[in-house]
Coordinates of C-alpha atoms in Angstrom, one line a residue:
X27 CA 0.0 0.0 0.0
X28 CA 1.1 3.5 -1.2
X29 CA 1.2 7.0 1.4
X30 CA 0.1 9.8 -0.3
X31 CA 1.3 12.4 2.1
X32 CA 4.9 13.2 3.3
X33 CA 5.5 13.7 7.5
X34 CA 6.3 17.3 6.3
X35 CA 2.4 17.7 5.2
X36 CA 1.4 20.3 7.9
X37 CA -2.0 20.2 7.9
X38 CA -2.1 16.1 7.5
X39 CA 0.0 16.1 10.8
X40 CA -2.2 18.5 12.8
X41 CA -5.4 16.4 11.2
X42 CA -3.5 13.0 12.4
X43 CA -2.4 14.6 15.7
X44 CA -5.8 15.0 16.6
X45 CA -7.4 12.0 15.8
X46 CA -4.6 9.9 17.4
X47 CA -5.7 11.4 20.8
X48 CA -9.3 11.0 19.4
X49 CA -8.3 7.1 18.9
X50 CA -5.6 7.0 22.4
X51 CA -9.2 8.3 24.5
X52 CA -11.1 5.5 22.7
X53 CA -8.2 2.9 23.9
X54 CA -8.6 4.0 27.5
X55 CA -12.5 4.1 27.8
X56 CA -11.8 0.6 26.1
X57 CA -9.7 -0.7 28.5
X58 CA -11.4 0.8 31.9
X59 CA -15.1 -0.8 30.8
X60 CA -13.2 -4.1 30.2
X61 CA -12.4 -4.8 33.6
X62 CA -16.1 -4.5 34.0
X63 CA -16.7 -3.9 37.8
X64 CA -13.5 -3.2 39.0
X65 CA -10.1 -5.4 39.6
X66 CA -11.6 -6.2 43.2
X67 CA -14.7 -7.6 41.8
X68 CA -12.8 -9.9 39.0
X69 CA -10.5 -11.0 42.1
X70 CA -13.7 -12.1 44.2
X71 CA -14.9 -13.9 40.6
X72 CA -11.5 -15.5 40.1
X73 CA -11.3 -16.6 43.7
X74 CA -14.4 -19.0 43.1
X75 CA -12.6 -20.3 40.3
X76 CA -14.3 -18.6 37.3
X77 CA -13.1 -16.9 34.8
X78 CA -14.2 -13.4 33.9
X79 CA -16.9 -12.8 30.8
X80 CA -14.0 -11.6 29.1
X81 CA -11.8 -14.3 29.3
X82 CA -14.3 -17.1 28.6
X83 CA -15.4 -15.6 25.0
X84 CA -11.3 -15.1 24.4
X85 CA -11.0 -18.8 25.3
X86 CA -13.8 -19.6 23.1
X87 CA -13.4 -17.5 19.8
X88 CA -10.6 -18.7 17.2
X89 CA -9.0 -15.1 17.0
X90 CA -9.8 -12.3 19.5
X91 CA -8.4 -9.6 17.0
X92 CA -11.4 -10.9 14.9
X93 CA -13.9 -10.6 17.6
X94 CA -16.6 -7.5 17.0
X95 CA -17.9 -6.2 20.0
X96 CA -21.4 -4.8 20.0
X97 CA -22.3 -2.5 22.8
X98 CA -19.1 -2.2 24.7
X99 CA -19.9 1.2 25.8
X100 CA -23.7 0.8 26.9
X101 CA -24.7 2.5 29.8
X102 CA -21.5 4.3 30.0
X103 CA -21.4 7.2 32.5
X104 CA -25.1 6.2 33.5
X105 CA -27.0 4.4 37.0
X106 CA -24.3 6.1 38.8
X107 CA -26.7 6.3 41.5
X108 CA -26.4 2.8 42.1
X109 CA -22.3 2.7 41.3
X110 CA -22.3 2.2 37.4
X111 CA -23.0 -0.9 35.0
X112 CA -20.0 -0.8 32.6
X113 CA -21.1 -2.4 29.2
X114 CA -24.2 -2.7 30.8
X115 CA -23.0 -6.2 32.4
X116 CA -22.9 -8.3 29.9
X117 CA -20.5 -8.8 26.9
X118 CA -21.8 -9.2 23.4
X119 CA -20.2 -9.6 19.9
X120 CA -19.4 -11.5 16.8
X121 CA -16.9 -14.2 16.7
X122 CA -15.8 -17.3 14.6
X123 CA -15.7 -20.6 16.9
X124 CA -14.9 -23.7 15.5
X125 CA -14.5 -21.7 12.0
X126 CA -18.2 -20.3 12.0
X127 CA -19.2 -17.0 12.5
X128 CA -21.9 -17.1 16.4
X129 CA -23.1 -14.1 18.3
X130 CA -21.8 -14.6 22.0
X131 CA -23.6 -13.0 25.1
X132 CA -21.5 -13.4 28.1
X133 CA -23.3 -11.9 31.2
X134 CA -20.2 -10.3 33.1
X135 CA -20.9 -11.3 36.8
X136 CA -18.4 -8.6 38.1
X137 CA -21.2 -6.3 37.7
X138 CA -23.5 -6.5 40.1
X139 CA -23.4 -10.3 40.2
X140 CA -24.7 -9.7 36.1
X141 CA -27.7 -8.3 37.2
X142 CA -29.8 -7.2 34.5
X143 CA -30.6 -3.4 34.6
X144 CA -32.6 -1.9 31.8
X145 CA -29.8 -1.3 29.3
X146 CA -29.0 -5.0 29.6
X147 CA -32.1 -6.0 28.0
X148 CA -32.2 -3.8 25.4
X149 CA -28.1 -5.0 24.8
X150 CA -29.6 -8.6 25.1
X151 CA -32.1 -7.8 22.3
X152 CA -30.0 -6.1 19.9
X153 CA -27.5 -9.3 19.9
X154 CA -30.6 -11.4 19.2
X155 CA -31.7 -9.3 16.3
X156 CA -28.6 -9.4 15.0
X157 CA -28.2 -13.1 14.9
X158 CA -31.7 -13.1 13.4
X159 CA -31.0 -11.0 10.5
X160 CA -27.9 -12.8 9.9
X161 CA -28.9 -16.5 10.9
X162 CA -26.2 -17.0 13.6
X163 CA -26.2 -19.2 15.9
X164 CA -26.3 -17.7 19.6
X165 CA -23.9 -18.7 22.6
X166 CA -25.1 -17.8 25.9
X167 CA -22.4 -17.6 29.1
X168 CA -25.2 -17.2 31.5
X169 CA -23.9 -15.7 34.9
X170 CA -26.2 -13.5 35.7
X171 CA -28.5 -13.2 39.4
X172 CA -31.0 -11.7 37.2
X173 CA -33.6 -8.6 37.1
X174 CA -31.6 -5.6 39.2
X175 CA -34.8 -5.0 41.6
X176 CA -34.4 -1.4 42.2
X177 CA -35.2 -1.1 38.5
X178 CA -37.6 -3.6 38.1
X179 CA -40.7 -1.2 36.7
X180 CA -37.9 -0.5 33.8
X181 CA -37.0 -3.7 32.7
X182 CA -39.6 -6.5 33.7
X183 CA -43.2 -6.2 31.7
X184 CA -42.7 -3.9 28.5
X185 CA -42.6 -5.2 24.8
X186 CA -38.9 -4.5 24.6
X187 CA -38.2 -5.3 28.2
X188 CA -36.8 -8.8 29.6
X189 CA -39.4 -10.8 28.7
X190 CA -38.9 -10.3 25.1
X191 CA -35.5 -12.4 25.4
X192 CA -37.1 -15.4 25.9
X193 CA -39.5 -14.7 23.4
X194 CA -36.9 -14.0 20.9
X195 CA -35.5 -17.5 22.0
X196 CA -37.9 -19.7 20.9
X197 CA -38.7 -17.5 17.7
X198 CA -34.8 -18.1 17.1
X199 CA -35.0 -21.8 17.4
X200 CA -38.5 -21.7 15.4
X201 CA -36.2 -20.5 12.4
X202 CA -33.4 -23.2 12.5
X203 CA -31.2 -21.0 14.5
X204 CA -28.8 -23.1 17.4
X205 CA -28.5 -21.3 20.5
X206 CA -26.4 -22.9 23.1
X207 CA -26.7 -22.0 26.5
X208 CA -23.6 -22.5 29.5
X209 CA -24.3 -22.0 33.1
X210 CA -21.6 -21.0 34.9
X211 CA -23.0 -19.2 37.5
X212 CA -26.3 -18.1 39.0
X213 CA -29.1 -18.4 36.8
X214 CA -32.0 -17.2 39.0
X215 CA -35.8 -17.0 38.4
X216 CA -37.4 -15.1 34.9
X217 CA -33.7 -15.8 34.2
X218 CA -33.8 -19.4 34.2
X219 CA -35.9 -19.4 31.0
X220 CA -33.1 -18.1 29.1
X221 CA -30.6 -21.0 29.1
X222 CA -33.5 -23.7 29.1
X223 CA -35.5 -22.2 26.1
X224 CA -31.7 -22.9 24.1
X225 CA -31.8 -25.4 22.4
X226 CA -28.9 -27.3 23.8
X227 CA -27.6 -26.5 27.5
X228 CA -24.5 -26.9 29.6
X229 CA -24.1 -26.4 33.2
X230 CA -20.3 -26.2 35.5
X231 CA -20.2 -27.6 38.5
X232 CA -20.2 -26.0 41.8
X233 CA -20.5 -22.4 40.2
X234 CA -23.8 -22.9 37.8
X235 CA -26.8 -23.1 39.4
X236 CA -30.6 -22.9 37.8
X237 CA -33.7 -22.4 40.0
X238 CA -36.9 -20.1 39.9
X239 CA -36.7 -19.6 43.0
X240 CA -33.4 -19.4 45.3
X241 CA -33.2 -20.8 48.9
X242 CA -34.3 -17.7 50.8
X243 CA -37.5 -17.1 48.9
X244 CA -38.5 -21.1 48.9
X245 CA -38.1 -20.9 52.7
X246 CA -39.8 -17.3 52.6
X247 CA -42.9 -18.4 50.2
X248 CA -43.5 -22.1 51.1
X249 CA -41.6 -22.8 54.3
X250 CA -39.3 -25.7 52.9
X251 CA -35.2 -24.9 53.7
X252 CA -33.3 -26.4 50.5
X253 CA -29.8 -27.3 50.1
X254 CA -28.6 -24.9 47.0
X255 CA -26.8 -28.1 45.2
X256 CA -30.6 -30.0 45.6
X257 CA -32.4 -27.5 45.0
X258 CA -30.7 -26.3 41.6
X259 CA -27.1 -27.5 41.1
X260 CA -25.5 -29.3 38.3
X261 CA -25.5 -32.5 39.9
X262 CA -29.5 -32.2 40.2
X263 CA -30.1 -31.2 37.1
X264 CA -27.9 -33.5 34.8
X265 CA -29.1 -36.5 36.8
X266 CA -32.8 -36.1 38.4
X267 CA -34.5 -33.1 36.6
X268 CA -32.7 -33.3 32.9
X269 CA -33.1 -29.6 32.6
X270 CA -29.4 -29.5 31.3
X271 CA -27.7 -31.7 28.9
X272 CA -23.7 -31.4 30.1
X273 CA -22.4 -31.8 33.1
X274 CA -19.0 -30.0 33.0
X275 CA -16.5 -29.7 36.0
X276 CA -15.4 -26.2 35.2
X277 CA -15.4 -23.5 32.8
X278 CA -12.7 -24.9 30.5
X279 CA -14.1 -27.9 30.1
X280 CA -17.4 -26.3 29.5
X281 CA -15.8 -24.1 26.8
X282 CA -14.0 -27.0 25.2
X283 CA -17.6 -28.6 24.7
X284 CA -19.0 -25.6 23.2
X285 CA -16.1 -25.9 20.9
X286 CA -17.0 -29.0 19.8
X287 CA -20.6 -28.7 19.3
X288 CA -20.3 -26.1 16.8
X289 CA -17.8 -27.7 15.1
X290 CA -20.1 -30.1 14.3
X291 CA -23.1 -27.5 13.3
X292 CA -24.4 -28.3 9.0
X293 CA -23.5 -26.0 6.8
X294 CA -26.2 -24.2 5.0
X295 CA -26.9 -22.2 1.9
X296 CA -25.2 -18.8 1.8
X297 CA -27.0 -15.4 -0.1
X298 CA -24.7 -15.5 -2.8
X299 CA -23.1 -12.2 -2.4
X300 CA -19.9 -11.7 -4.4
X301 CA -16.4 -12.1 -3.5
X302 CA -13.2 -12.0 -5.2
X303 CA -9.5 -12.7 -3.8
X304 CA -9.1 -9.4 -1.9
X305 CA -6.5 -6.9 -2.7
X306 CA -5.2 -4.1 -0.6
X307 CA -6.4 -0.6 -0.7
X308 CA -4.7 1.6 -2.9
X309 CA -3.4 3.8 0.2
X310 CA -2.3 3.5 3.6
X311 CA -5.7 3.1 6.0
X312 CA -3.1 5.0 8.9
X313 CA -3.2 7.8 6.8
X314 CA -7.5 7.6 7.6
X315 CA -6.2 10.0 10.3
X316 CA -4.6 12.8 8.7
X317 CA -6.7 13.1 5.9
X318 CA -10.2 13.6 8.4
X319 CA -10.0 17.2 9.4
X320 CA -9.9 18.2 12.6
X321 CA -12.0 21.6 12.1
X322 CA -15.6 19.7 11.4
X323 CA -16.4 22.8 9.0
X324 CA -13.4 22.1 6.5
X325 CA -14.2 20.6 3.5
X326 CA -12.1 17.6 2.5
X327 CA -12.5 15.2 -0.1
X328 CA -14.4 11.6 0.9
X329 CA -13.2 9.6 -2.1
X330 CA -9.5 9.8 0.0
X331 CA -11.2 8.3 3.3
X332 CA -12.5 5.5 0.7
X333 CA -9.5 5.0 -1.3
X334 CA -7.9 4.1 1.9
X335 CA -10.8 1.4 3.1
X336 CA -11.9 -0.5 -0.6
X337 CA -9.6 -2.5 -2.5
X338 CA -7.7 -0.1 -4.9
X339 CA -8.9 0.1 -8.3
X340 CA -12.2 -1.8 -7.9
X341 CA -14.6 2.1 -7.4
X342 CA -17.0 2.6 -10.5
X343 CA -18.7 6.2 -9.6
X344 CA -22.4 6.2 -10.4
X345 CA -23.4 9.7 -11.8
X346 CA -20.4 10.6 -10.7
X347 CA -21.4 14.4 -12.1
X348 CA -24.9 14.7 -10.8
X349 CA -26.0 15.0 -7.0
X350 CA -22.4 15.7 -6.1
X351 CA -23.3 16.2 -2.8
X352 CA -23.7 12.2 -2.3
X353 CA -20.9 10.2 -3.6
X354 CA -22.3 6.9 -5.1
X355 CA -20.8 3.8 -6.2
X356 CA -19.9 0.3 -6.6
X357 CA -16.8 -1.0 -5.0
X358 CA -15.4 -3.9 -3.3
X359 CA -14.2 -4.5 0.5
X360 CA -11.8 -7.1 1.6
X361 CA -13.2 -9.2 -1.5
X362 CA -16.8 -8.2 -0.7
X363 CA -18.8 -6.3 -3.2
X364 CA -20.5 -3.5 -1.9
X365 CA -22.5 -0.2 -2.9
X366 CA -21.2 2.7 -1.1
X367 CA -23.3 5.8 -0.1
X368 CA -21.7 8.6 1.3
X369 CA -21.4 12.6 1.8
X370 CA -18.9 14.2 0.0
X371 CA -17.3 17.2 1.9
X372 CA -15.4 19.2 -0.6
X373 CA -16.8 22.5 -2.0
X374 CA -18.6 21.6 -4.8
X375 CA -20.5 23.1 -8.1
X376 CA -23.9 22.3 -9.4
X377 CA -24.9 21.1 -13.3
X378 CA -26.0 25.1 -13.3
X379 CA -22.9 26.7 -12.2
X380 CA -23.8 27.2 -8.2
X381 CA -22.1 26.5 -5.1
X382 CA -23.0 24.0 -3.1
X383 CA -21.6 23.2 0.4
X384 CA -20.2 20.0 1.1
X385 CA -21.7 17.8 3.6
X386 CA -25.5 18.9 3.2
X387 CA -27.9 17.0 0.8
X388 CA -29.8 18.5 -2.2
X389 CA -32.5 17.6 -4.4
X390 CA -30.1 16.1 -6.9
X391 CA -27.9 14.3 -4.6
X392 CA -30.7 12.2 -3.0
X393 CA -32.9 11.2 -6.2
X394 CA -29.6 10.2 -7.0
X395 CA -28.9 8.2 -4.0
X396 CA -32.4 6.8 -4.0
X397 CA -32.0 5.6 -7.7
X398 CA -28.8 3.7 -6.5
X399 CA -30.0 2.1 -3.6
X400 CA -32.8 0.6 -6.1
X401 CA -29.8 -0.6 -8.1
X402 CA -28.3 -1.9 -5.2
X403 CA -31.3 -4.0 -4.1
X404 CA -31.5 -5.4 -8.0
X405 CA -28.4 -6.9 -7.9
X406 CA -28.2 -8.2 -4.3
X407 CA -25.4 -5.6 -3.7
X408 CA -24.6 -5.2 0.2
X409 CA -24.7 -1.1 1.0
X410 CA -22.1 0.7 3.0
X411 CA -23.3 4.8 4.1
X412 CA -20.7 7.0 5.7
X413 CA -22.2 9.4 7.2
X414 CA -20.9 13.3 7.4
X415 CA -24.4 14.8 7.1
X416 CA -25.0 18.3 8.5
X417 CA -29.0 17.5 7.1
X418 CA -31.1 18.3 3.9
X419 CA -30.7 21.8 2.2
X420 CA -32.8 24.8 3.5
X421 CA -34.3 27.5 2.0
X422 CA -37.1 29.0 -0.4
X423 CA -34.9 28.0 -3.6
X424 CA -34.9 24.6 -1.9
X425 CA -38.1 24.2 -0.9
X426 CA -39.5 25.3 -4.3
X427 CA -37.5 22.6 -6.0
X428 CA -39.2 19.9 -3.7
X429 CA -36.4 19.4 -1.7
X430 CA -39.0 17.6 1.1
X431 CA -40.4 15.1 -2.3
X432 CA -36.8 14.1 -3.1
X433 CA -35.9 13.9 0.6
X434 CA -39.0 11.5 1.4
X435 CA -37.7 9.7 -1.7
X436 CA -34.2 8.6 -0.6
X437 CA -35.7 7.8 3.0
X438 CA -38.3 5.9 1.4
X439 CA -35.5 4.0 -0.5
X440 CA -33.6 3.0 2.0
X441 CA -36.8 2.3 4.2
X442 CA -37.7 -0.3 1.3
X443 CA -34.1 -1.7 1.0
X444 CA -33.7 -5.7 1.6
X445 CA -29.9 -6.0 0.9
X446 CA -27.6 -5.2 4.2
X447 CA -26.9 -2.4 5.1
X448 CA -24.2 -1.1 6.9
X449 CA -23.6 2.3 8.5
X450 CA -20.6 4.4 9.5
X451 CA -20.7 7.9 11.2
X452 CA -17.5 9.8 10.3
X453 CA -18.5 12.7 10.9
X454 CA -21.6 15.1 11.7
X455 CA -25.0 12.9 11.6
X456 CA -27.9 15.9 11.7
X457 CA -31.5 15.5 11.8
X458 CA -32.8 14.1 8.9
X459 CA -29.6 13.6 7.3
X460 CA -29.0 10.7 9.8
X461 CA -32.3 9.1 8.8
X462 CA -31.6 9.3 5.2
X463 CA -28.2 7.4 5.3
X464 CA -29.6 4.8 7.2
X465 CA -29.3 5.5 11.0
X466 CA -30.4 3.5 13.5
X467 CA -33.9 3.7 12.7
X468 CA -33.4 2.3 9.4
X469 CA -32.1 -1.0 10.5
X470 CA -28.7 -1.3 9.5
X471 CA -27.2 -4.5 9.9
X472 CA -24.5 -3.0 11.7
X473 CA -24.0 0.5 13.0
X474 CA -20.7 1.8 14.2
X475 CA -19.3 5.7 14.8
X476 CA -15.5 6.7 14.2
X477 CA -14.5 9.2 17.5
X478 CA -15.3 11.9 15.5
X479 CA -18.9 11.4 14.9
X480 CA -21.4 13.6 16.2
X481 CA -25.3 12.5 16.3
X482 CA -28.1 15.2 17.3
X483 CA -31.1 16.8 15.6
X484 CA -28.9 19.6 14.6
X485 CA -25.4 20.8 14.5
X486 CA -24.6 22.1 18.5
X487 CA -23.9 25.8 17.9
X488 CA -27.1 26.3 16.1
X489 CA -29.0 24.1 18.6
X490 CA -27.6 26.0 21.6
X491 CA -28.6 29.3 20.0
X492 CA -32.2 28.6 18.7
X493 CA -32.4 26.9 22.5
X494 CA -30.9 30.4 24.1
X495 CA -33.5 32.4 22.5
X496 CA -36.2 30.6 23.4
X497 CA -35.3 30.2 27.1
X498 CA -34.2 34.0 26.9
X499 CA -37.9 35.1 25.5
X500 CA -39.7 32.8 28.1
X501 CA -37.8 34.6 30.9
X502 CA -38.7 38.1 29.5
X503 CA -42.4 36.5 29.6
X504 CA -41.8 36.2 33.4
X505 CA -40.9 39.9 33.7
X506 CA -37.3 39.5 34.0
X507 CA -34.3 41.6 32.7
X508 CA -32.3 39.1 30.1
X509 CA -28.9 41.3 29.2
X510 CA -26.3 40.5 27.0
X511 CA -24.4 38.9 29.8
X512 CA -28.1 36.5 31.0
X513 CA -28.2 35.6 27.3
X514 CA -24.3 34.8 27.4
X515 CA -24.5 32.7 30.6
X516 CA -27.8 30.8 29.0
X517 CA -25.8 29.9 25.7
X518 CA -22.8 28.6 27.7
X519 CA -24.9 26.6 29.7
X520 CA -26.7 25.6 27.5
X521 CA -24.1 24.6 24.6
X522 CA -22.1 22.7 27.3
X523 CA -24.8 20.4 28.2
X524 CA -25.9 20.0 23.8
X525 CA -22.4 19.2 23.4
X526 CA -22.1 16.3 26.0
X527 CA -25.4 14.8 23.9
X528 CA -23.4 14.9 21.0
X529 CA -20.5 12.7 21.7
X530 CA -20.5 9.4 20.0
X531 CA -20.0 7.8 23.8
X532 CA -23.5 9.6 24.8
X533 CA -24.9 7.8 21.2
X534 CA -23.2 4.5 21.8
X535 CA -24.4 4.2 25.7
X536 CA -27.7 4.3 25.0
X537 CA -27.1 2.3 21.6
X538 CA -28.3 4.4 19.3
X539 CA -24.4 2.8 17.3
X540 CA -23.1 -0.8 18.0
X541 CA -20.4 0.9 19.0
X542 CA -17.2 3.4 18.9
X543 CA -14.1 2.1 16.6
X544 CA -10.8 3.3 15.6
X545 CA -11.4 4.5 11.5
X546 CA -9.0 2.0 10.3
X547 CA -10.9 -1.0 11.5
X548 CA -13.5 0.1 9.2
X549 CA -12.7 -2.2 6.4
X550 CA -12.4 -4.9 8.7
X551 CA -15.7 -4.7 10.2
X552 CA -17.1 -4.2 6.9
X553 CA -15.9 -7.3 5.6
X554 CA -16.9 -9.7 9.0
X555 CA -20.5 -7.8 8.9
X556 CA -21.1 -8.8 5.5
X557 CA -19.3 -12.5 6.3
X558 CA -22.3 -12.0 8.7
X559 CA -25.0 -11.3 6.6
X560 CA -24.2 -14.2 3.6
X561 CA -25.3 -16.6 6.6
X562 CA -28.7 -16.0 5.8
X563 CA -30.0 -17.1 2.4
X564 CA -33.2 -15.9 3.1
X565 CA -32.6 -12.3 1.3
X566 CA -36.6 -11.0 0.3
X567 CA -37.2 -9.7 -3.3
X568 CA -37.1 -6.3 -3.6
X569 CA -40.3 -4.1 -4.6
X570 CA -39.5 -0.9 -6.3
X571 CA -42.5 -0.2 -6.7
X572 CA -42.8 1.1 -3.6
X573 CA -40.9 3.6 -4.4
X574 CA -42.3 6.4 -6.5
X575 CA -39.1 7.6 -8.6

């Protein structure tokens, strides 16, 4: 791989500068929520001869530089009232065992015992619609003492609340889906459900235990005192109830049977998408760093980001001319083919002669887009969209030319998509920008932000000062003096508390992404998501009629 730009590039090393410490901050919120609740916690867990949630899915996975994490930075900085619940308590991703691609959920006991507070659910649920979509089997480390009471009215009795996990299990098995379920620790009442509705369970020794109800509460609601090993141990259950079907001594062991029981998993058909021996991109994907600006308002050119992510040579531009706005095109990643949808940032010059600023979407640019993403779905092509989006063009020339018909066009297309789709935020995700390049709402397969990204109804400086003004008038309502300096203190304020909302860790804790990664990982997540996807044959026809072009 070529480097385009020299170490003497000034404005490459101030761009690279900056998004190194973007990428070194990333590596240390990384490494802080994966020693989950604290190196005291993972001692008490180790003394009882466990290993940590971590640790088993490293064990179990053939490569942990393969391994995608989904989630890792749920819940961050929130329930600090009741001490934190880093990654939410459980650990979820995408990894190959025994050569095949699973979704693992490991509930990380370290964390409250892996009690389940509201986030954990809906962390639960988004690994199990992503092994739905994608036909992967699902491996449970269950080690969990269940529902986190003080929360309960959050978590237990809601369509997308606890319950919906077990739902979600036997819909999973319903469509030919494995799920294997280990208990290697508590696994206490609505909780039980979870390993048993798998379709295949294993349980350790003296450390996994399965009851509805635990020794205090039998002795509370019916009076009987119960050994803990009787009552729900491994013993019990792999000889007198057959709840479980493997008795293991210890987590190894148990891991080493997992192993082989996906190894022996059928293969099935694939969805056919294409892929060719891979070849390298044409530049450097370090140099990812110094070519993103640092100042979000500069304009810079997306096809270098790209040129450093698909294999080199393999980009044929669609309308390359019209709708500059939104670069378009077929491409291949890591083998993979793909159609690529993303904002172009440069300053650029409309079919008539005008200026149009980068980043924002016209009327061109997304009955373009929409017209692709048809093409896309004709030929089964995957779809990548990198987001740097400030939103849809304003204005009364814009609005006259139907900028709101050719907006609900492109949303409507990528609404109506079947193929995957996978989404990257670079940049600035605003308003309806992030809806029509597939945000979360839009069910990407995969969702992911670079530390850059931004995500908010609007860009923070004019949110804080359409905000301002309308605090400022309602205190004037109220009979009160508001001076430069009142209006001054507002916007601070109020700007400081906007920008926290718009940090990709305040989008990725409440999983609005999958999570945070370094830019140059891109092309490898890329390529494992779509790996992913050609699990499921099942790909529906597409309708364009549904879409009025």
């Amino acid at each position: 791989m070529k480097k385009k730009y020299s170490q003497t590039d000034l404005n490459f090393n101030l761009n690279e500068d900056h998004n190194r410490e973007l990428v070194r901050k990333l590596r240390g919120k990384q490494k802080q929520v994966a020693l989950g609740g604290g190196e005291k916690s993972i001692a008490r867990h180790k003394a009882k001869g466990k290993m940590t949630a971590r640790e088993r899915i490293e064990y179990l996975i053939d490569d942990k530089n393969d391994f995608i994490e989904i989630g890792a930075f749920v819940a961050d900085g929130m329930y600090q009232e009741y001490g934190g619940a880093p990654s939410a308590g459980v650990v979820t991703g995408i990894g190959k065992i025994a050569d095949r691609l699973c979704m693992i959920v490991a509930n990380d006991a370290t964390v409250k015992a892996g009690a389940w507070f509201p986030l954990s659910g809906k962390k639960n649920l988004r690994a199990q619609e992503i092994a739905l979509e994608n036909h992967l089997p699902i491996i449970y480390l269950v080690d969990s003492a269940g529902v986190f009471l003080p929360m309960q009215d959050e978590i237990f009795p809601d369509k997308e609340h606890f319950g919906r996990i077990f739902r979600n299990n036997a819909v999973i098995s319903s469509k030919g889906i494995p799920q294997i379920a280990a208990i290697m620790g508590p696994c206490v009442a609505g909780g039980a459900y979870l390993p048993i509705m798998s379709d295949e369970s294993l349980i350790v020794d003296g450390t996994g235990y399965v009851f509805l109800a635990g020794p205090a509460l039998v002795e509370s609601a019916i009076g009987e005192t119960a050994e803990i090993e009787a009552l729900g141990g491994a013993n019990m259950h792999s000889t007198i109830s057959g709840v479980t079907d493997y008795h293991m001594p210890d987590d190894i062991s148990c891991l080493d049977k997992i192993k082989s029981l996906v190894s022996k998993f059928g293969h099935r058909p694939t969805a056919g998408f294409d892929r060719v021996k891979p070849i390298d991109p044409a530049f450097d994907p370090q140099e990812i760093l110094g070519v993103l600006p640092k100042d979000r308002a500069k304009p810079y050119d997306m096809m270098e980001i790209l040129e450093r992510i698909i294999d080199s040579g393999s980009f044929d531009a669609y309308k390359a001319g019209y709708g500059q706005s939104i670069l378009t095109g077929y491409a291949r990643v890591d083998g993979w083919a793909v159609g690529i949808v993303a904002n172009q940032r440069t300053l650029l010059r409309s079919a008539k002669g005008e200026m149009q600023f980068g980043g924002v979407i016209y009327s061109d640019s997304a009955d373009k887009a929409a017209r692709f993403i048809m093409n896309c779905n004709q030929k089964r092509i995957p779809l990548i969209f990198i987001h740097d989006v400030t939103g849809f063009m304003v204005g009364t020339r814009s609005e006259q030319g139907g900028i709101i018909k050719d907006g609900a066009k492109l949303v409507n297309a990528v609404a109506n998509s079947v193929v995957p789709k996978f989404t990257f935020i670079a940049g600035n995700s605003y308003g309806a920008g992030n809806y029509a390049m597939c945000g979360k709402a839009y069910d990407p397969r995969l969702i992911f932000a670079w530390p850059s990204a931004r995500v908010a109804v609007m860009g923070g400086d004019v949110a804080a000062k359409t905000l301002m003004q309308i605090q400022a008038a309602s205190l004037k309502k109220k009979g009160q003096i508001v001076d430069e300096e009142v209006q001054q203190n507002l916007l601070k304020e109020i700007s400081e508390r906007y920008n926290e909302q718009l940090s990709p860790y305040y989008a990725a804790a409440r999983l609005w992404v999958d999570g945070i990664i370094d830019p140059r990982d891109t092309r490898q997540v890329i390529s494992t998501g779509i790996a992913a996807a050609n699990c499921n044959a099942d790909v529906p026809a597409f309708n364009p009629g549904v879409i009025q072009t």
